[in-house]
């Protein structure tokens, strides 16, 4: 132990520690990743059954006993049919915590996921077993490192920026609905959202916006999140609106305050 | 009139109903009466000036300690620190000076009487005499040739400026059909924007949105920038797909959709912003500029906002190779109103 301590300032010490950490991480990944791969690609019948049980308890009150959807007497859709929405829709909605909803509202907000990854996979397997639908994408399809950031930016500005803002800060829609912020969203969830069109968002199917296009968009979003603010404070990065608001309200407000203080008689 | 003139005579006030109250009694400041308070303010002002000095030194330190080497994170930190220190220094000197003036400098009320702005009669006479003497000496009254040519030169001087205004836009407006027509015509393929891939009806799912362009846009030469921009600003379209029965087909537009795939102009009819904030559940298309909302399930009619005309719809067909194409051009001018729009429509 003391020998080890004595060597801790050796020039190669950092390299050794880094190598050990990487090896440990790789070992962990190897332990975890085959399991999750299996759960997303080949759904076992026990997994489907487990998903069905979870569905009956947590989802069926709004989506119906057989996921056929529930429409009340007044014609309001309490929960849409989930037949044919596919595993990707379930993984997105449950994985980002949007489902189950806390209460009936115009929009389901992103929140802490209520189900574990295993349970989410079981639910996805159950819903996918009802009818064919979009599957959860492979890791390769949404790996930001493999995407073309510049091309992704062009696609993003044409297809996404009008609602989600040019740097993914989100924006308002009608009647209390909104396009959510895209910062801190998992790449897999970005892919699934484009693929399935959750809530107000339209669908961007793989036939029109190809898998490669989506990966480029994800690469752009990941890249733009890591960009520093050379001007100092980002103020939400929503551009001239927040900057103008800052100048007009806070900047001019302070100037008026100083002017009033200047003119006030000293006590 | 004369009989009533006596009624209009002003009534002379007897005495002054609102006498001049004069100046309020002078109240001394706390710092005038209490030496301790004065000392405290003195320390405050000195502290502000002292911190301002430190901030200036901080600026220099930050400038030296953070050399810019192209690292954006360092640039960000440098910007913040330089701005903060310089701003703090200026701000503290400013408010220190104000505090000093308000609390410690002599508190004597000064009264400055107003006087008429007019100059004295002697000054006025002198100015007029000088002007007349100058006019006489220059001979502007006698030498008519010089006077008239100067008038001519001065009168024409603004003309070059007026003529330059002509460069702001075309002197003759373009013929009405230039604005009325887009490059869409029968058989023009609808292709994806950015990638310019053609689209099959089966590629679109219910709830889909595609930002699309006419295939003929891509064929325009790269160097025809103005033409490309003009086409982009007029011929951009949106494809959406709805379930049959989710949308109504206005009279005269039967067969314009392909299995629930509808094509609308992307240019707002209010002031021409590109719109594609599409809510797939309500089928509303929202314009980000002024919140005009178009119901795409009801022929693109306006349901909210300042726009007054429905979003023009493009009739679709499937061409021989199975790709989506326009069945005809737009049946009306797209985008915002313009002067000759009525001529085109009539």
Coordinates of C-alpha atoms in Angstrom, one line a residue, chain B residues 35 201 264:
Chain B
X35 CA -20.6 64.7 11.9
X201 CA -47.6 7.8 -50.8
X264 CA -50.5 23.0 -48.6

